[in-house]
Short mmCIF file of C-alpha atoms and ligand atoms in Angstrom, two decimals:
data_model
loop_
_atom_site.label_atom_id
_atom_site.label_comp_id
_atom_site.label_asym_id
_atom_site.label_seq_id
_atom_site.Cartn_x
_atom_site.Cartn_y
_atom_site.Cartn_z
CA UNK A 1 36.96 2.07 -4.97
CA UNK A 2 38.64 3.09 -7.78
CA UNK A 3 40.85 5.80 -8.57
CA UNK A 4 39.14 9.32 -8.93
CA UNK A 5 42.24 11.30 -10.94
CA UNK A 6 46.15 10.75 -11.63
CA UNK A 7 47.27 12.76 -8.66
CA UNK A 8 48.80 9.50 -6.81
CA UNK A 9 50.21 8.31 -10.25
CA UNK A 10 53.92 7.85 -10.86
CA UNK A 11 55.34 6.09 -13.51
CA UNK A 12 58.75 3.90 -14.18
CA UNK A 13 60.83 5.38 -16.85
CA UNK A 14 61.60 1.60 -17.82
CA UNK A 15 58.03 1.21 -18.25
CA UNK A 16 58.32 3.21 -21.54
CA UNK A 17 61.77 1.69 -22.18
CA UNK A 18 62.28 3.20 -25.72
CA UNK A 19 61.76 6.52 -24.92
CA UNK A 20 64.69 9.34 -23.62
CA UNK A 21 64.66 10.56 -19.87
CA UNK A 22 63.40 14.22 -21.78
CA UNK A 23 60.28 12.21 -23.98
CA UNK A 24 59.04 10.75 -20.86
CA UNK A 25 59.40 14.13 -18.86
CA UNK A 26 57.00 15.41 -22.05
CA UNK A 27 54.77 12.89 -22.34
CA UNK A 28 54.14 12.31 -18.56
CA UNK A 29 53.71 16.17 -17.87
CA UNK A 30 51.44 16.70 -21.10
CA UNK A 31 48.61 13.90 -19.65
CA UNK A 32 48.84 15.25 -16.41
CA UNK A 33 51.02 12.47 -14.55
CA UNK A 34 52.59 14.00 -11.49
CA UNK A 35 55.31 12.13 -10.85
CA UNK A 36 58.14 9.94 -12.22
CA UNK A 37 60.40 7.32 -11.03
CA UNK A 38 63.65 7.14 -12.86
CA UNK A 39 65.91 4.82 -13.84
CA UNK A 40 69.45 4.41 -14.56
CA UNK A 41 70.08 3.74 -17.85
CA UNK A 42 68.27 7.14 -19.08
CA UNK A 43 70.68 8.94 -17.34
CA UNK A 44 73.97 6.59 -17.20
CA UNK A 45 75.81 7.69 -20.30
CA UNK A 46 77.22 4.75 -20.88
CA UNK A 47 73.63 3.38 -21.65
CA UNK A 48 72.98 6.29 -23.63
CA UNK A 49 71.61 8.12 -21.16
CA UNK A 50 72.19 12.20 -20.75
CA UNK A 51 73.94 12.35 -17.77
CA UNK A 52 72.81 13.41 -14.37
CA UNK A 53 73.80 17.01 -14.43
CA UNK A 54 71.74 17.23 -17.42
CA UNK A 55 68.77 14.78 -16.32
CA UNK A 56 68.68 16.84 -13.13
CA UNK A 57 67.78 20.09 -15.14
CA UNK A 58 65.19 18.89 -16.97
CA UNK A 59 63.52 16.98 -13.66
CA UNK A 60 63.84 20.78 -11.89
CA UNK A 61 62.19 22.51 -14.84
CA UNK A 62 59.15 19.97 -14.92
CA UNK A 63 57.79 19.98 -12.05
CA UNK A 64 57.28 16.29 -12.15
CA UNK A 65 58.43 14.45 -8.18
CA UNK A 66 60.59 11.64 -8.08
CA UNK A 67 59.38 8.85 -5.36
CA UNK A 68 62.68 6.92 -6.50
CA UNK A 69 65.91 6.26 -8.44
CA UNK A 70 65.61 2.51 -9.52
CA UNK A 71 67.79 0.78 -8.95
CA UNK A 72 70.92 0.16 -6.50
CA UNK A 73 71.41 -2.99 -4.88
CA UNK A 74 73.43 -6.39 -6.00
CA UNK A 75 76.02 -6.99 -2.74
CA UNK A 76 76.68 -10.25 -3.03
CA UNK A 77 79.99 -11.05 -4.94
CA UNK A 78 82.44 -13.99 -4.32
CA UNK A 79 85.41 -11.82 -4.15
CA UNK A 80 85.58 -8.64 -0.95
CA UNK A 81 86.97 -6.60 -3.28
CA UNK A 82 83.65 -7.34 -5.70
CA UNK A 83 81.33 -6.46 -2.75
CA UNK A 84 83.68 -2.96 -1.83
CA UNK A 85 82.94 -1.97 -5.59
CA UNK A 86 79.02 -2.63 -5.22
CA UNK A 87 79.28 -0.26 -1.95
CA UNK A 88 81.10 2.26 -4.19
CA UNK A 89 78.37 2.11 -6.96
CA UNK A 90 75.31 2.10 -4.40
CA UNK A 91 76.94 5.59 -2.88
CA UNK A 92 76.80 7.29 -5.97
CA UNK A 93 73.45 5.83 -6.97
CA UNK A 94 72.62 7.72 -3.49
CA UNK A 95 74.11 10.62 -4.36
CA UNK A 96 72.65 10.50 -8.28
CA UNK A 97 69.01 10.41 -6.03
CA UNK A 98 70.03 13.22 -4.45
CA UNK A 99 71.11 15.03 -7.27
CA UNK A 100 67.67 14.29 -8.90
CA UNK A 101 65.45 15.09 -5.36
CA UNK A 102 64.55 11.54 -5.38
CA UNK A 103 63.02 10.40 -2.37
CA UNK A 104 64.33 6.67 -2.39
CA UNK A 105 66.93 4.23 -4.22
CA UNK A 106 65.43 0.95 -4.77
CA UNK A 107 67.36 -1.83 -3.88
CA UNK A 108 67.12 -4.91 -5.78
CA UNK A 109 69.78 -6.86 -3.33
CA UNK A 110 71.21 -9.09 -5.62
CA UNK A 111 72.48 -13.08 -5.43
CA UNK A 112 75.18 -15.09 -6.81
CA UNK A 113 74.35 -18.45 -8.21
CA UNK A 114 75.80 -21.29 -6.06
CA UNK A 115 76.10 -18.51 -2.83
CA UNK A 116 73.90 -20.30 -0.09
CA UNK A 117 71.17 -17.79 0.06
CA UNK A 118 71.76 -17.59 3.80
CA UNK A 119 75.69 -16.12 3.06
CA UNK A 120 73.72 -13.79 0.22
CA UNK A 121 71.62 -12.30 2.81
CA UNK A 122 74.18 -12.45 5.25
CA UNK A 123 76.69 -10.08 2.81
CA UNK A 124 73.27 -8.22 1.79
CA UNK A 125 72.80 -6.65 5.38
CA UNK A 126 76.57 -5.98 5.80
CA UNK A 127 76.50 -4.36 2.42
CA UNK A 128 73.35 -2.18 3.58
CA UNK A 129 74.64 -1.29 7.00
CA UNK A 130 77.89 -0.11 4.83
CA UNK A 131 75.59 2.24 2.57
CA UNK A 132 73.77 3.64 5.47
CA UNK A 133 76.03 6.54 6.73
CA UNK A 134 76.15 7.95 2.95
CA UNK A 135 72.41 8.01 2.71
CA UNK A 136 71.96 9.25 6.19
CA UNK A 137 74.18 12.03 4.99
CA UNK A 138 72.01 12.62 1.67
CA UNK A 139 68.56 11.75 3.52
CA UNK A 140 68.17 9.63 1.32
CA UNK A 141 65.82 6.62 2.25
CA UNK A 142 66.80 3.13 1.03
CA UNK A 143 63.77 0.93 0.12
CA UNK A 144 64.62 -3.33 -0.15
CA UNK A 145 62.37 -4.68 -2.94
CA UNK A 146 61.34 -8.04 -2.19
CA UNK A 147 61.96 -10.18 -5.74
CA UNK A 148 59.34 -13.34 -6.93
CA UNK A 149 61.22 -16.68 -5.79
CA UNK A 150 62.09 -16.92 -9.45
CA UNK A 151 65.04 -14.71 -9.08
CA UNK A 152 66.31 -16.02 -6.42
CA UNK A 153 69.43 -17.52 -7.84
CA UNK A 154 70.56 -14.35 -9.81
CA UNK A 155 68.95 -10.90 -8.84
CA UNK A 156 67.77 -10.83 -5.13
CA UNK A 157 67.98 -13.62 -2.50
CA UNK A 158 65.18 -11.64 -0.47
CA UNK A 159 62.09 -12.59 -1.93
CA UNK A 160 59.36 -12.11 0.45
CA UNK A 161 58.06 -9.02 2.80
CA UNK A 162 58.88 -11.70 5.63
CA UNK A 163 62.84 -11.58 5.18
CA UNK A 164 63.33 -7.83 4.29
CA UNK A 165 61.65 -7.41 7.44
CA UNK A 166 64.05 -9.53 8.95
CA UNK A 167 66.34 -6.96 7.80
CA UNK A 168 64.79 -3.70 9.32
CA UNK A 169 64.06 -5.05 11.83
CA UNK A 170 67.60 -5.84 12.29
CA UNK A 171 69.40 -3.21 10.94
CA UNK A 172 66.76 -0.62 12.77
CA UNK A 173 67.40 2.33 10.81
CA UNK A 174 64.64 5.14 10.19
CA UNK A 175 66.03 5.35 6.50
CA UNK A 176 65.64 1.61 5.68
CA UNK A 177 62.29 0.21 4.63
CA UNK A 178 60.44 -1.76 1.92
CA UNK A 179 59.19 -1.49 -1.14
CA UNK A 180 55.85 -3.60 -2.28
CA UNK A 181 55.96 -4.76 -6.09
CA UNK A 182 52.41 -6.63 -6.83
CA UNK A 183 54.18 -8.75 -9.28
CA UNK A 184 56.84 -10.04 -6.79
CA UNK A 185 54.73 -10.80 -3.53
CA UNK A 186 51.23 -11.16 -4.95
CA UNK A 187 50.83 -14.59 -3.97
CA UNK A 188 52.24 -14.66 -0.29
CA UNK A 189 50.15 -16.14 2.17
CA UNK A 190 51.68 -14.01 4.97
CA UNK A 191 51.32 -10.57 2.54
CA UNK A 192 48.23 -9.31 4.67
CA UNK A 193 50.21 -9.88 7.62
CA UNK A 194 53.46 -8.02 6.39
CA UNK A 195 51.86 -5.02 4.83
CA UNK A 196 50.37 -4.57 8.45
CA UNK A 197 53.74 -4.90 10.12
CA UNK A 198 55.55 -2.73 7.17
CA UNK A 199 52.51 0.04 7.83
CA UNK A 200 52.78 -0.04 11.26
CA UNK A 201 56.35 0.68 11.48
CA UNK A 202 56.42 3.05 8.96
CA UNK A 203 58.22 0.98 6.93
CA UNK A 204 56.08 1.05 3.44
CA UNK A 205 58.04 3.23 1.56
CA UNK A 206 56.72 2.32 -2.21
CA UNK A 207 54.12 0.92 -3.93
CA UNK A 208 54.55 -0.57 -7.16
CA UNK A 209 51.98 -2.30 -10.07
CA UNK A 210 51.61 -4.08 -12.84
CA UNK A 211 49.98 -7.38 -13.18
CA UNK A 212 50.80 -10.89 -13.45
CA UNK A 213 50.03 -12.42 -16.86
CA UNK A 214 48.17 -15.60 -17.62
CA UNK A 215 50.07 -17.51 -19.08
CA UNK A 216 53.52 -15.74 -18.61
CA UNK A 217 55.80 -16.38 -21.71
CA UNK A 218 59.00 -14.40 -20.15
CA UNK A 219 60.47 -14.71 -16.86
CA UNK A 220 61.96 -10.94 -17.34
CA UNK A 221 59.70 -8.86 -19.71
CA UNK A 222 55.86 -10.38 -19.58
CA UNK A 223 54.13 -8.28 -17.35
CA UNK A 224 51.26 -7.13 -17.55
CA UNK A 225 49.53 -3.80 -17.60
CA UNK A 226 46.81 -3.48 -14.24
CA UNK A 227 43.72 -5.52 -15.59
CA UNK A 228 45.69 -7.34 -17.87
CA UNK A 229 46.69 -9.98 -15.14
CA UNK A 230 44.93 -12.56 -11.99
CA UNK A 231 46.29 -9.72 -9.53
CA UNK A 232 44.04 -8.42 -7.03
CA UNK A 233 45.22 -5.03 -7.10
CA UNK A 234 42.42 -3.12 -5.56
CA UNK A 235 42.43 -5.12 -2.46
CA UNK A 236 45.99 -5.48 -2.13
CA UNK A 237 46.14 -0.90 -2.50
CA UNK A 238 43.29 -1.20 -0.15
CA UNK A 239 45.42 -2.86 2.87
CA UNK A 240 48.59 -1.08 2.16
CA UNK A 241 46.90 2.20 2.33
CA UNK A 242 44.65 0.58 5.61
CA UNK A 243 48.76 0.22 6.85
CA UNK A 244 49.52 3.69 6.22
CA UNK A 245 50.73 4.42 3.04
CA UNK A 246 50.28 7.51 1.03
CA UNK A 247 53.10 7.60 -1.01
CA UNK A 248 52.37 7.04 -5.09
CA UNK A 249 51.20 4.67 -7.24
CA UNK A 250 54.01 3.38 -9.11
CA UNK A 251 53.42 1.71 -12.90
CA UNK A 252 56.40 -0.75 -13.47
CA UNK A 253 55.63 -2.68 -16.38
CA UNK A 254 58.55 -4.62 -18.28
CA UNK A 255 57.15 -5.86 -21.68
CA UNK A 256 58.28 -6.49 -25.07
CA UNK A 257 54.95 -6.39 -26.41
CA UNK A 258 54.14 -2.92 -25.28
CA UNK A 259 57.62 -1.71 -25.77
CA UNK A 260 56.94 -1.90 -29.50
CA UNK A 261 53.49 -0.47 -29.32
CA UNK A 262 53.48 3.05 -29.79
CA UNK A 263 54.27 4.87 -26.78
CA UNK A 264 51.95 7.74 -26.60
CA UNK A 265 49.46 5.40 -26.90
CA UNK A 266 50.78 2.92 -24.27
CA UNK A 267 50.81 5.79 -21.73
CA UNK A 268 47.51 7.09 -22.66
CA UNK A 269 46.17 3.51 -21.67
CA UNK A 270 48.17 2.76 -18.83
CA UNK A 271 46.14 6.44 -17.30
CA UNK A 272 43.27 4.61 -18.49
CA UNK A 273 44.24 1.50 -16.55
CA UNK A 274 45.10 3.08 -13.56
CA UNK A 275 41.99 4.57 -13.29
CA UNK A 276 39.72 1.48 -14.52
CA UNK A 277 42.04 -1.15 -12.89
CA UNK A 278 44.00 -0.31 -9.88
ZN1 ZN B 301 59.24 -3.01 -8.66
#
């Protein structure tokens, strides 16, 4: 089945990367998107973004929900007083989702080249279990993406449903769950098995989609738009909504090639997609 309307439709601000947190606000409201999921660097001044007292105005005004601030995350360091900083920077990327009425920080965990992936994971939970109390006092839910193997020596060394479950399982906190990117876990042999687990505890907290280009030309921005790609996204919404989940639709597409298309009409296909495609 395909989509009938937009009204499960949220798109990543880094998705249209060369637009301002207040274009996207615009141009998502004005085609009837309902919802938004934000990231950083619009609103981190030092990455020219307007600042969060500012970027929360303009979310209040517009109406537009916020599933999630993207992204918090990175634990692993060499050095303790490394890792204390990342617990510092993940608090206020809490309270920044508060500030916006997010409903979730994203956690891409992080990894250190060299760091056995075991000791990553190892500092990753500690690191999480630190974060916890803050959230718990913002209710703000904390959602472990799962990155493609590819990463795993730089940006996350969890990179399957398998091992974040490991980690809610273990941690066992109503505010911790997962996050399913198509891109990262499309291929998984155990995916039907983990979405089912995830659903079943509740522990599906987002949903995001792209596609996954043939042949990919950049490890970090070649994605593809839904239909663009070999990804089965239809039957891989169909199970995580079988699990459970009716949260949104999230489009997180990183791509040079249609961050220099024009954006209004980038967004007016990626509706088009979403409805064709996904
Ligand atoms: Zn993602």
């Amino acid at each position: 089945m395909s989509h009938n309307d937009l009204s499960r439709l949220s798109v990543h601000t880094m998705t249209n990367r060369p637009w301002s947190l207040a274009e996207c606000i615009e141009n998502y409201s004005s085609l009837g998107i309902p919802a938004m999921s934000v990231w950083r660097n619009v609103i981190n001044p030092e990455e020219g973004g307007i600042g969060i007292d500012k970027a929360a105005q303009l979310i209040r005004t517009s109406h537009l929900q916020v599933p999630a601030l993207v992204r918090g995350g990175f634990f692993p360091a060499s050095a303790a007083e490394q890792r204390a900083k990342a617990i510092d920077l993940n608090r206020r990327c809490v309270d920044e989702a508060a500030a916006l009425g997010a409903d979730m920080v994203v956690l891409v965990v992080g990894a250190v080249p060299h760091m056995p992936l075991d000791e990553a994971r190892r500092q990753v939970e500690d690191g999480i279990i630190q974060l916890l109390p803050h959230a718990e006092s913002c209710r703000i839910r904390l959602a472990i993406e799962p990155l493609h193997p590819m990463y795993a020596a730089d940006w996350s060394c969890i990179n399957r449903l398998r091992e974040a479950r490991q980690l809610w399982e273990s941690i066992q906190h109503e505010l911790l769950g997962v996050v399913l990117d198509v891109y990262h876990v499309w291929f998984d042999p155990e995916l039907d098995q983990e979405i089912h687990l995830a659903g079943e505890a509740g522990k599906l907290f987002g949903f995001h989609i792209c596609d996954w280009r043939v042949e990919t030309r950049s490890l970090r921005s070649d994605r593809g738009l839904m239909g663009d790609g070999c990804i089965d996204l239809r039957g891989i919404r169909e199970k995580v909504e079988a699990a459970g989940f009716t949260g949104f639709h999230e489009v997180e597409v990183f791509s040079e090639e249609y961050w220099n298309w024009d954006q209004r009409q980038y967004l007016e296909l990626i509706t088009r997609r979403y409805l064709e495609a996904s």
